[in-house]
Structure formats: C-alpha cells, structure tokens
Amino acid sequence: MERLILIRYGEIYLKGQNRPFFEKTLINNIKKTLEPFGQPKVFKAQGRIYVENLQVERVVLDRLSKVFGAIGINPAWKTDKDLESIKTMVKTAMKDALEKTTKDNITFKVESRRADKNFPIGSMDLSREMGGFILKSFPGLKVDVHNPDIKLNIEIREHAYAYHENIPGAGGMPVGTNGKTALLLSGGIDSPVAGWMIAKRGVKLTAIHYHSFPYTSDKSKEKVVDLCRLLTQYCGPIRLHVVPFTEIQQELYEKCPDGLLTILMRRFMMRIAEIIAQNEGAQALVTGESIGQVASQTLEALASTDDAVSMPVFRPLIGLDKNEIVEIAEKINTYETSILPYEDCCTVFVPRHPVTRPKLDRVRKAETFVNAEALIQRALEDIEIYDL
Ligand code: ATP
Ligand code: MG
C-alpha cells in the first residue's frame, strides 16, 4: 500500500483544444511548488493529476491548495486490486479519518467507482461489502448515506484507491496560461490582493515597487519582498523591481501644484511601470485601486492616471469594499504582513488638500514643470531586481 495525492482540476475542461497546454502548465506548476519537498512523480491520468513518491504531509497539502487551476485535493491510498488488499487499505483510511474527527456518534458512507470494468465486483456491491467490513472493524460507527461525517471514496482503476478527505483547491487557471502582467505592489493591503486575483486567472506576475529612500526605510522594502514571497506560493516565481522614487517625488513637490501631487506621482508610477512591463513582456498593468477609497481613486483621478499610459490598466478590486479586500488578504495570508507599520509613500509628500476631481488639462500642464523624461530615465537606471 502506498500514499499519494489526487488532484482534480476544473475550468481547464472548458478549454477544448488548449486543454493539453493547460494540463501541462498545471503539472509544471505543481512540480515547482513541490520542489522543496523532494522529487515526486507528477502525472496526469483519466482527467486527474497524480502525485506519487512523496511524503503526504500537511505542509505539502497546504502548498497544493494554493496552486491555481486545482479544484480539489485528495490525500489518498493506493493498493492492488484484490479484495484483501482493498480491505486493508479501507481500514487504514478509516482509521486515519477517525483520528481526524473529534465528533461522537460518527456516521459514514462508502462511495465506490469502478472505472476498470474487468474488476469482478460492481460499484454498489463493493460499497456494500466495504460498508459491512467497516461496521465490523469499527464497532460503534453507523451508516448515514445522506449526511455522513466520513465519506470514504473507493476507486478501482489501474490500481485501487481510497480517500476520505477533500481539500478545496485554489480554483482559477494555471499561472502561465493567460499571459503576463505587471503589478504595482505597495506595502499596503490592497495591491497583494489585486495581484492574487489576476494570477488566479492564470496570469503570470512581475512586480514593481517604488521606494522613497531615505524617507521610507529598508524595513519597508523588506516588507514588500516578504509580500512578494508570500504571493509566489500562489503565483509562482515573481521578479520584483524596486524603483527609486525619491527624486521624482522631490521634484514634483518643489515644482508642481501641491493639490495635484498624488495624481502626478501616480502618473509617474504608471509610466515607469509601463516601460518595465514592456521590457518584461507583460501586456497590462495591475493596481489595487477601488473606486472612491481615497482622493486618488475618484473616477476623475483614475482617468487621469490611465491617461499617462497606453497599456490597459487592470484594477481587480475596483468594486470591492475595504472589508471585503481585508477578508481576501486574511485568506491568502498577506494581511499580517501588510499591516506592519512601515510607511510606503512618505507622508512628507502627501498634499494637504488633494484635488479630488483633477482636470486632465491641468494635470498635463502641471507635469511640464518637471523634466519627466530625464527623471524617468534616472529611476530606470537604478532599479534593484529580486527574483523571488
Ligand atoms: P495599497 O493597499 O495597495 O497600498 P492603497 O489603498 O493604499 O493601496 P494607494 O496608496 O493610493 O492605495 O495606491 C493605489 C495603488 O497604487 C496601489 O494599490 C498600488 O497598486 C499602487 N501603489 C501605491 N504605492 C505604491 C508603491 N510604493 N509602489 C508600487 N505601487 C504602488
Ligand atoms: Mg498604499
């Protein structure tokens, strides 16, 4: 008897001719995720992915539950297709299930599937026989076919399999199947969530962070590196670009109208991001903005930000409330890091009275007071790269 993990995948089925590409990408992403845990055998058979030759531990299952494209993960057992071996396996699986429940008066149900029609016992008969065997082996259990505490699945294929646990997968599509985008990643709560949401649709990320040293500390940079690293568990490898932003902020602060400072800063962020995105083969920009959350996220301000670039800008959080964003941040485990108290954009450069409905012609005009091209060029020259 061996242990293994079965992985079910969902939306991939919709993809018709592309399906092999999606499956291959998913398998590669699973292999990549499992690299720290050894060299498992990962392969596809009958519409599922099998992970064999690996210690089945919680950390492994936890990692797998973050891989986009998988909808369910079943830690399983595998044995020969004879009744005695199957019984031994069923006993082991039930023991495991019982150890994991704290309930009293436990009920169970056996569900069998016979994919190999050469196996002499039909699904119904096998369920009945194994149900009887479990009742005998574990006195005190009861059968409940409608709402059991434990559902033991038995499958007869090229081998016999059993599992009782279904861990929900991350859903979405395998990262790498839908192109690449550049995520503007601050140290805040929103942008990591925005990146996660885009990656969930199979999109690879490259990340860009603007750093205002010495107004913002090394700690704030480390925090962004940490956030990026947390994201890699879902999104696969991410190249993080840390862009020096102090000079741009100082110039804007000195030479442009105070009320437009934030909007101008954001336009510079977008422009630089667009250039990096082009160099990295990314096709769109992603931000963590949502309508009306702050002065720079009114419809006018967003339009003014978009005006600085020609690439599409995706804002997956656009219609979410802060508490809804926090909920996702908690779920994906970025929240705790995001709320660490290191400021990302220096408070010195925040206007006292930000214009909430910037007029585009005024914004464009204000920008001519600085030498945008030279500023952008210098920022690009001093980028620090982290491959995470
Ligand atoms: P977040 O929680 O993501 O920081 P926020 O609600 O604080 O968002 P802003 O500070 O206005 O909003 O930033 C809006 C978006 O601009 C962010 O979601 C992020 O995509 C981008 N952004 C802001 N600051 C930075 C930065 N220092 N580096 C990279 N991107 C940034
Ligand atoms: Mg922020």
XYZ file of C-alpha atoms and ligand atoms in Angstrom:
420
model
C 0.000 0.000 0.000
C 1.266 3.448 -0.931
C 0.259 7.006 -0.193
C -0.358 9.535 -2.929
C -2.288 12.708 -3.668
C -5.030 13.032 -6.255
C -5.685 16.464 -7.690
C -8.837 17.402 -9.519
C -8.970 20.365 -11.849
C -11.891 22.309 -13.148
C -12.157 25.057 -15.671
C -9.443 23.527 -17.800
C -12.160 21.329 -19.231
C -13.664 24.351 -20.914
C -10.598 24.911 -22.967
C -11.117 22.447 -25.791
C -8.040 22.217 -27.957
C -5.924 24.151 -25.479
C -6.564 21.615 -22.824
C -3.206 19.789 -23.092
C -1.392 23.116 -22.662
C -3.397 23.940 -19.548
C -2.806 20.488 -18.088
C 0.895 20.622 -18.826
C 1.195 24.047 -17.211
C -0.702 22.870 -14.154
C 1.548 19.829 -13.813
C 4.653 22.003 -14.115
C 3.328 24.453 -11.528
C 2.609 21.570 -9.158
C 6.137 20.222 -9.644
C 7.585 23.673 -8.996
C 5.529 24.071 -5.821
C 6.675 20.698 -4.548
C 10.370 21.269 -5.236
C 11.196 21.921 -1.568
C 9.664 18.565 -0.638
C 11.594 16.160 -2.844
C 11.148 14.811 -6.335
C 7.656 13.433 -6.595
C 6.253 11.768 -9.664
C 3.515 14.035 -11.043
C 1.418 12.839 -13.944
C -1.991 13.003 -15.477
C -4.346 10.092 -15.973
C -8.081 9.946 -16.566
C -8.675 13.629 -16.077
C -6.833 13.899 -12.777
C -3.326 14.591 -11.622
C -1.478 12.042 -9.524
C 1.309 12.981 -7.149
C 3.288 9.943 -6.067
C 6.567 9.230 -4.363
C 6.189 11.973 -1.778
C 5.619 12.222 1.959
C 1.950 13.203 2.342
C 2.157 15.902 4.999
C 0.050 18.916 5.956
C 2.599 21.398 4.601
C 2.508 19.680 1.248
C -1.285 19.677 1.120
C -1.331 23.297 2.204
C 1.019 24.242 -0.626
C -1.012 22.318 -3.162
C -4.193 24.054 -2.027
C -2.661 27.311 -3.259
C -1.939 26.201 -6.814
C -4.332 27.880 -9.230
C -6.140 25.522 -11.558
C -6.766 22.763 -8.995
C -10.259 22.492 -7.526
C -9.829 19.633 -5.093
C -7.040 17.742 -3.393
C -7.467 14.237 -2.034
C -4.771 12.647 0.088
C -5.211 9.015 -0.873
C -4.010 5.436 -0.587
C -3.262 3.065 -3.414
C -3.119 -0.719 -3.428
C -3.585 -3.845 -5.555
C -6.956 -4.712 -6.993
C -7.811 -7.688 -4.815
C -10.362 -7.739 -2.050
C -7.932 -8.430 0.796
C -5.636 -5.560 -0.179
C -8.621 -3.259 -0.581
C -9.880 -4.180 2.879
C -6.509 -3.415 4.436
C -6.500 -0.079 2.655
C -10.051 0.737 3.711
C -9.166 0.006 7.313
C -6.138 2.280 7.176
C -8.111 5.085 5.546
C -10.949 4.799 8.075
C -8.503 4.812 10.965
C -6.991 7.985 9.587
C -10.427 9.574 9.145
C -11.399 8.695 12.716
C -8.185 10.154 14.111
C -9.030 13.392 12.371
C -12.518 13.809 13.728
C -13.395 14.921 17.241
C -17.088 14.078 16.969
C -19.053 11.427 18.843
C -21.533 9.044 17.215
C -19.740 9.109 13.944
C -21.558 8.192 10.769
C -20.026 7.163 7.452
C -20.757 6.237 3.901
C -18.758 4.340 1.308
C -18.884 5.520 -2.270
C -17.262 3.352 -4.919
C -16.433 3.843 -8.538
C -15.397 1.070 -10.828
C -13.640 2.586 -13.816
C -11.999 -0.755 -14.621
C -14.893 -2.874 -15.825
C -12.758 -6.023 -15.615
C -12.888 -5.815 -11.851
C -15.400 -8.534 -10.860
C -17.424 -6.569 -8.289
C -19.722 -3.698 -9.264
C -19.652 -0.312 -7.533
C -22.790 -0.841 -5.466
C -21.697 -4.277 -4.287
C -18.233 -3.064 -3.432
C -19.658 -0.180 -1.365
C -21.968 -2.548 0.445
C -19.244 -5.096 1.129
C -16.777 -2.469 2.386
C -19.512 -0.777 4.449
C -20.165 -4.107 6.186
C -16.464 -4.632 6.700
C -16.095 -1.167 8.303
C -19.057 -1.768 10.628
C -17.413 -4.974 11.793
C -13.941 -3.465 12.146
C -15.005 -0.284 13.942
C -17.853 -1.047 16.363
C -19.942 1.999 17.207
C -19.964 3.562 13.764
C -23.231 3.994 11.894
C -24.066 4.345 8.238
C -25.686 7.565 7.031
C -25.983 7.778 3.265
C -27.356 11.329 3.220
C -25.155 13.361 5.532
C -22.228 11.231 6.731
C -19.395 12.576 8.902
C -16.954 10.492 6.898
C -17.305 9.802 3.222
C -14.910 7.094 2.134
C -14.311 7.007 -1.584
C -13.030 3.875 -3.255
C -11.984 3.890 -6.881
C -10.984 0.933 -8.986
C -8.774 1.974 -11.875
C -5.325 0.710 -12.863
C -4.965 0.259 -9.095
C -7.403 0.514 -6.216
C -7.563 3.877 -4.459
C -9.215 5.196 -1.318
C -9.602 8.662 0.191
C -11.824 10.369 2.713
C -10.585 13.921 2.665
C -11.329 16.600 0.086
C -9.276 19.749 0.494
C -10.613 22.607 -1.604
C -8.191 23.772 -4.296
C -7.489 27.406 -5.135
C -9.621 27.342 -8.293
C -8.870 29.646 -11.190
C -6.496 28.718 -14.008
C -2.861 27.572 -14.004
C -0.487 30.533 -13.832
C 1.223 30.928 -17.176
C -1.761 30.052 -19.331
C -3.029 33.613 -19.754
C -0.050 35.863 -20.358
C 1.764 38.198 -18.030
C 1.020 41.494 -16.246
C 2.994 43.970 -14.166
C 1.661 44.500 -10.639
C 2.248 47.831 -8.902
C 2.936 46.457 -5.457
C 2.910 48.804 -2.476
C 3.329 47.562 1.069
C -0.400 48.024 1.676
C -3.312 45.644 1.983
C -4.812 46.098 -1.455
C -2.188 45.527 -4.096
C -1.136 41.997 -2.998
C -4.818 41.022 -3.173
C -5.096 42.587 -6.633
C -2.083 40.555 -7.791
C -3.515 37.373 -6.342
C -6.821 37.934 -8.141
C -5.189 38.462 -11.507
C -2.843 35.496 -11.068
C -5.879 33.369 -10.218
C -6.954 33.783 -13.826
C -3.758 32.135 -14.996
C -1.758 35.331 -15.437
C 1.907 35.448 -14.524
C 3.060 38.461 -12.490
C 6.055 40.679 -12.452
C 6.051 43.202 -9.588
C 7.104 46.834 -9.310
C 7.644 48.730 -6.096
C 8.524 52.411 -5.704
C 10.832 53.104 -2.861
C 11.494 56.545 -1.375
C 14.729 56.074 0.493
C 15.610 57.633 2.966
C 12.033 58.769 3.631
C 10.969 55.161 3.640
C 13.149 52.649 5.423
C 14.832 49.425 4.372
C 12.230 47.720 6.517
C 9.501 48.885 4.163
C 11.400 47.384 1.254
C 11.865 44.103 3.115
C 8.149 44.075 3.784
C 7.425 44.262 0.073
C 9.938 41.479 -0.610
C 8.133 39.414 2.035
C 4.738 40.140 0.486
C 6.060 39.140 -2.890
C 7.433 35.928 -1.469
C 4.028 35.126 0.048
C 2.456 35.729 -3.344
C 4.866 33.336 -5.054
C 3.180 30.454 -3.233
C 0.153 31.125 -5.415
C 1.590 32.947 -8.383
C 4.842 31.076 -8.991
C 8.184 32.866 -9.380
C 7.926 36.680 -9.405
C 10.550 39.179 -10.484
C 10.322 42.224 -8.216
C 11.636 45.576 -9.448
C 12.396 48.097 -6.725
C 12.462 51.536 -8.318
C 13.987 54.587 -6.586
C 11.266 57.203 -6.405
C 12.634 59.902 -4.114
C 13.963 62.243 -6.759
C 10.692 62.227 -8.665
C 8.719 62.967 -5.524
C 11.043 65.797 -4.523
C 10.886 67.394 -7.950
C 7.111 67.210 -8.092
C 6.917 68.571 -4.550
C 9.075 71.539 -5.390
C 7.789 72.400 -8.842
C 4.154 71.377 -9.164
C 0.898 72.484 -7.519
C 0.505 70.852 -4.126
C -3.045 69.604 -4.703
C -2.010 67.548 -7.738
C 0.977 65.916 -6.107
C -0.553 62.493 -5.573
C -2.071 62.304 -9.020
C 1.217 63.352 -10.628
C 3.116 60.792 -8.586
C 0.726 58.134 -9.719
C 1.194 59.091 -13.344
C 4.941 58.682 -12.956
C 4.444 55.304 -11.311
C 2.315 54.195 -14.249
C 4.744 55.435 -16.872
C 7.710 53.691 -15.300
C 5.643 50.563 -14.805
C 4.660 50.576 -18.458
C 8.302 50.647 -19.558
C 9.236 47.831 -17.180
C 6.203 45.862 -18.316
C 7.236 46.207 -21.942
C 10.751 45.019 -21.138
C 9.371 42.041 -19.235
C 6.882 41.036 -21.910
C 3.903 41.966 -19.742
C 0.743 43.075 -21.509
C -1.074 45.120 -18.861
C -0.638 46.923 -15.538
C -2.407 45.913 -12.329
C -3.147 48.128 -9.319
C -5.018 47.708 -6.044
C -7.311 50.679 -6.523
C -11.032 50.687 -5.795
C -13.496 53.466 -6.610
C -13.612 56.269 -4.092
C -11.358 54.656 -1.496
C -9.063 57.683 -1.330
C -8.747 61.012 -3.149
C -6.602 59.493 -5.876
C -9.245 56.880 -6.635
C -12.162 59.013 -7.788
C -13.272 58.384 -11.346
C -11.564 61.591 -12.460
C -8.339 60.653 -10.721
C -8.380 57.143 -12.183
C -8.951 58.557 -15.655
C -6.089 60.935 -15.107
C -3.848 58.037 -14.065
C -4.817 55.992 -17.120
C -4.070 58.949 -19.344
C -0.359 58.610 -18.582
C -0.047 55.205 -20.272
C -1.358 53.363 -23.283
C -1.273 49.876 -21.795
C -4.512 48.516 -20.307
C -4.700 49.003 -16.531
C -6.492 46.265 -14.599
C -7.990 47.055 -11.202
C -9.496 43.809 -9.949
C -10.585 45.399 -6.638
C -12.470 48.238 -8.307
C -15.866 47.282 -6.885
C -14.825 45.854 -3.521
C -15.223 47.472 -0.098
C -12.214 47.633 2.180
C -13.589 44.931 4.480
C -14.064 42.608 1.523
C -10.463 43.205 0.475
C -9.274 42.556 4.031
C -11.183 39.297 4.045
C -9.275 38.084 0.988
C -5.967 39.376 2.381
C -6.569 37.296 5.504
C -7.487 34.253 3.482
C -4.350 34.448 1.359
C -2.198 35.239 4.374
C -0.839 38.622 3.263
C -2.803 40.706 5.778
C -0.470 40.286 8.749
C 2.497 41.430 6.696
C 0.579 44.266 5.025
C -0.361 45.868 8.340
C 3.207 46.023 9.639
C 3.718 49.694 10.388
C 6.271 50.719 7.769
C 5.013 53.535 5.617
C 5.323 53.021 1.894
C 4.907 56.513 0.475
C 6.452 59.200 2.570
C 3.962 61.378 4.422
C 6.108 64.420 3.588
C 4.901 64.174 0.020
C 1.192 63.902 0.710
C -0.648 67.102 -0.272
C -2.609 68.827 2.466
C -5.576 69.388 0.196
C -5.553 66.839 -2.618
C -7.645 67.745 -5.637
C -10.253 65.007 -5.859
C -11.540 65.854 -9.325
C -8.428 66.707 -11.270
C -8.952 68.268 -14.685
C -6.869 66.439 -17.227
C -5.546 69.557 -18.963
C -4.388 70.996 -15.624
C -2.658 67.741 -14.749
C -0.895 67.547 -18.100
C 0.146 71.170 -17.803
C 1.485 70.708 -14.259
C 3.659 67.873 -15.468
C 5.519 70.128 -17.872
C 7.095 71.910 -14.883
C 9.494 68.979 -14.454
C 11.681 67.124 -16.907
C 9.692 63.910 -16.887
C 11.796 62.025 -19.357
C 15.089 62.598 -17.546
C 13.535 61.737 -14.181
C 12.097 58.504 -15.512
C 15.355 57.613 -17.195
C 17.342 58.036 -13.973
C 14.836 55.997 -11.965
C 15.049 53.183 -14.511
C 18.830 53.151 -14.326
C 18.864 52.376 -10.604
C 16.321 49.594 -10.379
C 17.097 46.763 -7.973
C 15.895 43.351 -9.055
C 14.841 40.478 -6.814
C 13.985 37.160 -8.383
C 11.632 35.537 -5.916
P -2.453 49.525 -1.219
O -3.142 48.966 -0.026
O -2.277 48.531 -2.305
O -1.221 50.265 -0.856
P -3.956 51.940 -1.129
O -5.399 51.785 -0.851
O -3.062 52.320 -0.025
O -3.461 50.611 -1.832
P -2.762 53.969 -2.808
O -1.668 54.143 -1.853
O -3.482 55.140 -3.354
O -3.899 52.988 -2.311
O -2.226 53.161 -4.034
C -3.058 52.737 -5.059
C -2.330 51.667 -5.859
O -1.125 52.224 -6.420
C -1.844 50.514 -5.012
O -2.834 49.542 -4.841
C -0.671 50.015 -5.814
O -1.108 49.220 -6.889
C -0.071 51.296 -6.359
N 0.984 51.820 -5.456
C 0.869 52.714 -4.464
N 2.056 52.929 -3.858
C 2.944 52.143 -4.490
C 4.353 51.906 -4.338
N 5.069 52.497 -3.418
N 4.930 51.024 -5.175
C 4.206 50.381 -6.119
N 2.907 50.574 -6.308
C 2.264 51.435 -5.501
Mg -0.922 52.338 -0.230
